PDB file of C-alpha atoms in Angstrom:
ATOM      1  CA  GLN A   1     -19.552 -23.002 -10.298  1.00 75.00           C
ATOM      2  CA  VAL A   2     -17.559 -21.863  -7.252  1.00 84.00           C
ATOM      3  CA  GLN A   3     -19.039 -20.753  -3.969  1.00 93.00           C
ATOM      4  CA  LEU A   4     -16.891 -18.413  -1.893  1.00 96.00           C
ATOM      5  CA  VAL A   5     -17.232 -17.575   1.800  1.00 97.00           C
ATOM      6  CA  GLU A   6     -15.020 -14.948   3.439  1.00 98.00           C
ATOM      7  CA  SER A   7     -14.193 -14.742   7.134  1.00 98.00           C
ATOM      8  CA  GLY A   8     -11.690 -13.123   9.462  1.00 98.00           C
ATOM      9  CA  GLY A   9     -12.772  -9.508   9.321  1.00 98.00           C
ATOM     10  CA  GLY A  10     -13.159  -7.376  12.412  1.00 98.00           C
ATOM     11  CA  LEU A  11     -12.121  -4.263  14.281  1.00 98.00           C
ATOM     12  CA  VAL A  12      -8.419  -3.564  14.724  1.00 98.00           C
ATOM     13  CA  GLN A  13      -6.321  -0.571  15.733  1.00 98.00           C
ATOM     14  CA  THR A  14      -3.985   1.282  13.399  1.00 98.00           C
ATOM     15  CA  GLY A  15      -0.808  -0.719  12.950  1.00 98.00           C
ATOM     16  CA  GLY A  16      -2.502  -4.011  13.753  1.00 98.00           C
ATOM     17  CA  SER A  17      -2.916  -7.156  11.680  1.00 98.00           C
ATOM     18  CA  LEU A  18      -5.718  -9.362  10.427  1.00 98.00           C
ATOM     19  CA  ARG A  19      -5.843 -12.463   8.278  1.00 98.00           C
ATOM     20  CA  LEU A  20      -8.807 -12.909   5.987  1.00 98.00           C
ATOM     21  CA  SER A  21      -9.823 -16.314   4.683  1.00 98.00           C
ATOM     22  CA  CYS A  22     -11.935 -17.278   1.712  1.00 98.00           C
ATOM     23  CA  ALA A  23     -13.189 -20.849   1.623  1.00 97.00           C
ATOM     24  CA  ALA A  24     -14.039 -22.139  -1.831  1.00 95.00           C
ATOM     25  CA  ALA A  25     -16.542 -24.942  -2.348  1.00 92.00           C
ATOM     26  CA  GLY A  26     -15.907 -27.143  -5.328  1.00 77.00           C
ATOM     27  CA  ARG A  27     -13.244 -29.438  -6.675  1.00 73.00           C
ATOM     28  CA  THR A  28     -11.812 -27.005  -9.210  1.00 83.00           C
ATOM     29  CA  PHE A  29     -10.204 -24.485  -6.856  1.00 87.00           C
ATOM     30  CA  SER A  30      -6.776 -25.020  -8.368  1.00 87.00           C
ATOM     31  CA  THR A  31      -8.033 -24.061 -11.826  1.00 89.00           C
ATOM     32  CA  TYR A  32      -9.118 -20.573 -10.759  1.00 94.00           C
ATOM     33  CA  ALA A  33      -7.125 -17.411 -10.384  1.00 96.00           C
ATOM     34  CA  MET A  34      -8.237 -15.694  -7.192  1.00 97.00           C
ATOM     35  CA  ALA A  35      -8.343 -12.110  -6.036  1.00 98.00           C
ATOM     36  CA  TRP A  36      -9.290  -9.757  -3.242  1.00 98.00           C
ATOM     37  CA  PHE A  37     -11.192  -6.525  -3.803  1.00 98.00           C
ATOM     38  CA  ARG A  38     -12.526  -4.051  -1.288  1.00 98.00           C
ATOM     39  CA  GLN A  39     -15.230  -1.422  -1.156  1.00 98.00           C
ATOM     40  CA  ALA A  40     -15.424   1.452   1.282  1.00 97.00           C
ATOM     41  CA  PRO A  41     -18.676   3.368   1.900  1.00 93.00           C
ATOM     42  CA  GLY A  42     -19.425   5.736  -0.960  1.00 95.00           C
ATOM     43  CA  LYS A  43     -16.542   4.434  -3.061  1.00 97.00           C
ATOM     44  CA  GLU A  44     -16.186   2.061  -5.969  1.00 97.00           C
ATOM     45  CA  ARG A  45     -14.931  -1.454  -5.511  1.00 97.00           C
ATOM     46  CA  GLU A  46     -11.154  -1.468  -5.840  1.00 98.00           C
ATOM     47  CA  PHE A  47      -8.566  -4.099  -6.561  1.00 98.00           C
ATOM     48  CA  VAL A  48      -6.374  -5.261  -3.667  1.00 98.00           C
ATOM     49  CA  ALA A  49      -4.483  -8.397  -4.705  1.00 98.00           C
ATOM     50  CA  THR A  50      -4.599 -11.332  -7.071  1.00 98.00           C
ATOM     51  CA  ILE A  51      -2.865 -14.705  -7.074  1.00 98.00           C
ATOM     52  CA  SER A  52      -2.418 -17.185  -9.893  1.00 97.00           C
ATOM     53  CA  ARG A  53      -3.771 -20.712 -10.018  1.00 95.00           C
ATOM     54  CA  ASP A  54      -0.538 -22.235  -8.736  1.00 93.00           C
ATOM     55  CA  GLY A  55       0.202 -19.416  -6.313  1.00 94.00           C
ATOM     56  CA  GLY A  56       3.388 -18.544  -8.141  1.00 95.00           C
ATOM     57  CA  ALA A  57       2.363 -15.104  -9.302  1.00 97.00           C
ATOM     58  CA  THR A  58       0.812 -12.236  -7.391  1.00 98.00           C
ATOM     59  CA  ILE A  59      -0.057  -8.615  -8.077  1.00 98.00           C
ATOM     60  CA  TYR A  60      -0.871  -6.024  -5.441  1.00 98.00           C
ATOM     61  CA  SER A  61      -2.302  -2.551  -5.598  1.00 98.00           C
ATOM     62  CA  ASP A  62       0.170   0.193  -4.762  1.00 98.00           C
ATOM     63  CA  SER A  63      -1.815   1.079  -1.649  1.00 98.00           C
ATOM     64  CA  VAL A  64      -1.240  -2.328  -0.035  1.00 98.00           C
ATOM     65  CA  LYS A  65       2.059  -3.449  -1.542  1.00 98.00           C
ATOM     66  CA  GLY A  66       4.520  -4.416   1.161  1.00 98.00           C
ATOM     67  CA  ARG A  67       1.800  -4.684   3.812  1.00 98.00           C
ATOM     68  CA  PHE A  68      -0.601  -7.326   2.466  1.00 98.00           C
ATOM     69  CA  THR A  69       0.187 -10.847   1.284  1.00 98.00           C
ATOM     70  CA  ALA A  70      -2.131 -13.132  -0.661  1.00 98.00           C
ATOM     71  CA  THR A  71      -1.630 -16.891  -0.450  1.00 98.00           C
ATOM     72  CA  ARG A  72      -3.664 -19.965  -1.245  1.00 97.00           C
ATOM     73  CA  ASP A  73      -3.867 -23.513   0.067  1.00 95.00           C
ATOM     74  CA  THR A  74      -5.011 -25.968  -2.581  1.00 91.00           C
ATOM     75  CA  VAL A  75      -5.477 -28.763  -0.039  1.00 91.00           C
ATOM     76  CA  LYS A  76      -7.845 -26.676   2.052  1.00 94.00           C
ATOM     77  CA  ASN A  77      -9.346 -24.883  -0.985  1.00 94.00           C
ATOM     78  CA  THR A  78      -8.774 -21.610   0.814  1.00 96.00           C
ATOM     79  CA  LEU A  79      -7.498 -18.195  -0.175  1.00 97.00           C
ATOM     80  CA  TYR A  80      -5.881 -15.950   2.430  1.00 98.00           C
ATOM     81  CA  LEU A  81      -5.028 -12.288   2.781  1.00 98.00           C
ATOM     82  CA  GLN A  82      -2.550 -11.427   5.522  1.00 98.00           C
ATOM     83  CA  MET A  83      -2.898  -7.742   6.304  1.00 98.00           C
ATOM     84  CA  ASN A  84      -0.212  -6.021   8.371  1.00 98.00           C
ATOM     85  CA  SER A  85       0.419  -2.410   9.366  1.00 98.00           C
ATOM     86  CA  LEU A  86      -3.251  -1.632   8.863  1.00 98.00           C
ATOM     87  CA  LYS A  87      -4.352   1.952   8.343  1.00 98.00           C
ATOM     88  CA  PRO A  88      -7.756   3.630   8.742  1.00 97.00           C
ATOM     89  CA  GLU A  89      -7.961   3.935   4.952  1.00 97.00           C
ATOM     90  CA  ASP A  90      -7.957   0.124   4.746  1.00 98.00           C
ATOM     91  CA  THR A  91     -11.438   0.154   6.289  1.00 98.00           C
ATOM     92  CA  ALA A  92     -13.804  -1.517   3.818  1.00 98.00           C
ATOM     93  CA  VAL A  93     -15.770  -4.626   3.021  1.00 98.00           C
ATOM     94  CA  TYR A  94     -13.335  -7.152   1.559  1.00 98.00           C
ATOM     95  CA  TYR A  95     -14.486  -9.566  -1.133  1.00 98.00           C
ATOM     96  CA  CYS A  96     -12.815 -12.598  -2.590  1.00 98.00           C
ATOM     97  CA  THR A  97     -13.462 -13.568  -6.160  1.00 97.00           C
ATOM     98  CA  SER A  98     -12.416 -16.126  -8.744  1.00 96.00           C
ATOM     99  CA  ARG A  99     -12.035 -16.488 -12.471  1.00 95.00           C
ATOM    100  CA  ALA A 100     -11.021 -19.274 -14.788  1.00 92.00           C
ATOM    101  CA  GLY A 101      -7.715 -18.457 -16.427  1.00 88.00           C
ATOM    102  CA  VAL A 102      -4.968 -16.001 -15.647  1.00 93.00           C
ATOM    103  CA  ILE A 103      -4.851 -13.326 -12.991  1.00 96.00           C
ATOM    104  CA  ALA A 104      -6.467  -9.966 -13.615  1.00 97.00           C
ATOM    105  CA  THR A 105      -6.940  -6.693 -11.768  1.00 97.00           C
ATOM    106  CA  ARG A 106     -10.326  -5.638 -13.176  1.00 97.00           C
ATOM    107  CA  ALA A 107     -13.423  -6.572 -11.222  1.00 97.00           C
ATOM    108  CA  ASP A 108     -15.511  -7.122 -14.359  1.00 96.00           C
ATOM    109  CA  LEU A 109     -13.221  -9.985 -15.387  1.00 96.00           C
ATOM    110  CA  TYR A 110     -14.138 -12.043 -12.324  1.00 96.00           C
ATOM    111  CA  ASP A 111     -17.050 -14.451 -12.265  1.00 92.00           C
ATOM    112  CA  HIS A 112     -17.831 -15.543  -8.726  1.00 94.00           C
ATOM    113  CA  TRP A 113     -17.920 -13.375  -5.622  1.00 97.00           C
ATOM    114  CA  GLY A 114     -18.250 -13.985  -1.906  1.00 97.00           C
ATOM    115  CA  GLN A 115     -20.564 -12.011   0.352  1.00 97.00           C
ATOM    116  CA  GLY A 116     -17.740  -9.944   1.850  1.00 98.00           C
ATOM    117  CA  THR A 117     -16.271  -9.443   5.301  1.00 98.00           C
ATOM    118  CA  GLN A 118     -16.015  -6.098   7.092  1.00 98.00           C
ATOM    119  CA  VAL A 119     -12.617  -4.763   8.128  1.00 98.00           C
ATOM    120  CA  THR A 120     -12.559  -1.668  10.317  1.00 98.00           C
ATOM    121  CA  VAL A 121      -9.319   0.018  11.342  1.00 98.00           C
ATOM    122  CA  SER A 122      -9.608   2.538  14.137  1.00 97.00           C
ATOM    123  CA  SER A 123      -7.253   5.493  14.437  1.00 92.00           C
TER     124      SER A 123
END
């Protein structure tokens, strides 16, 4: 069982940056692939980024590639999402999630979810 708590969301202007954090409770953080998804009002939850158990492999959605970077700190049991060059269309609730095994881009393959953190990008 993994408990996930996101933080770091907020209001930022177009072109600004934010860093989201996801603190994982439990001693098995390094055995989980981690990911970020987001959900805007009236839209389905969409994949943002995923990172492998050892941090050596990442996949990004086309909409954030080159602007967002996912990293993880196994000492602090924390997942991060550095978001640069933010756009109004990045406005959403951002969720972190985990799964045992390899990385994946489908939400239904993930087991544990945080409560989400709101990111709002003003134009």
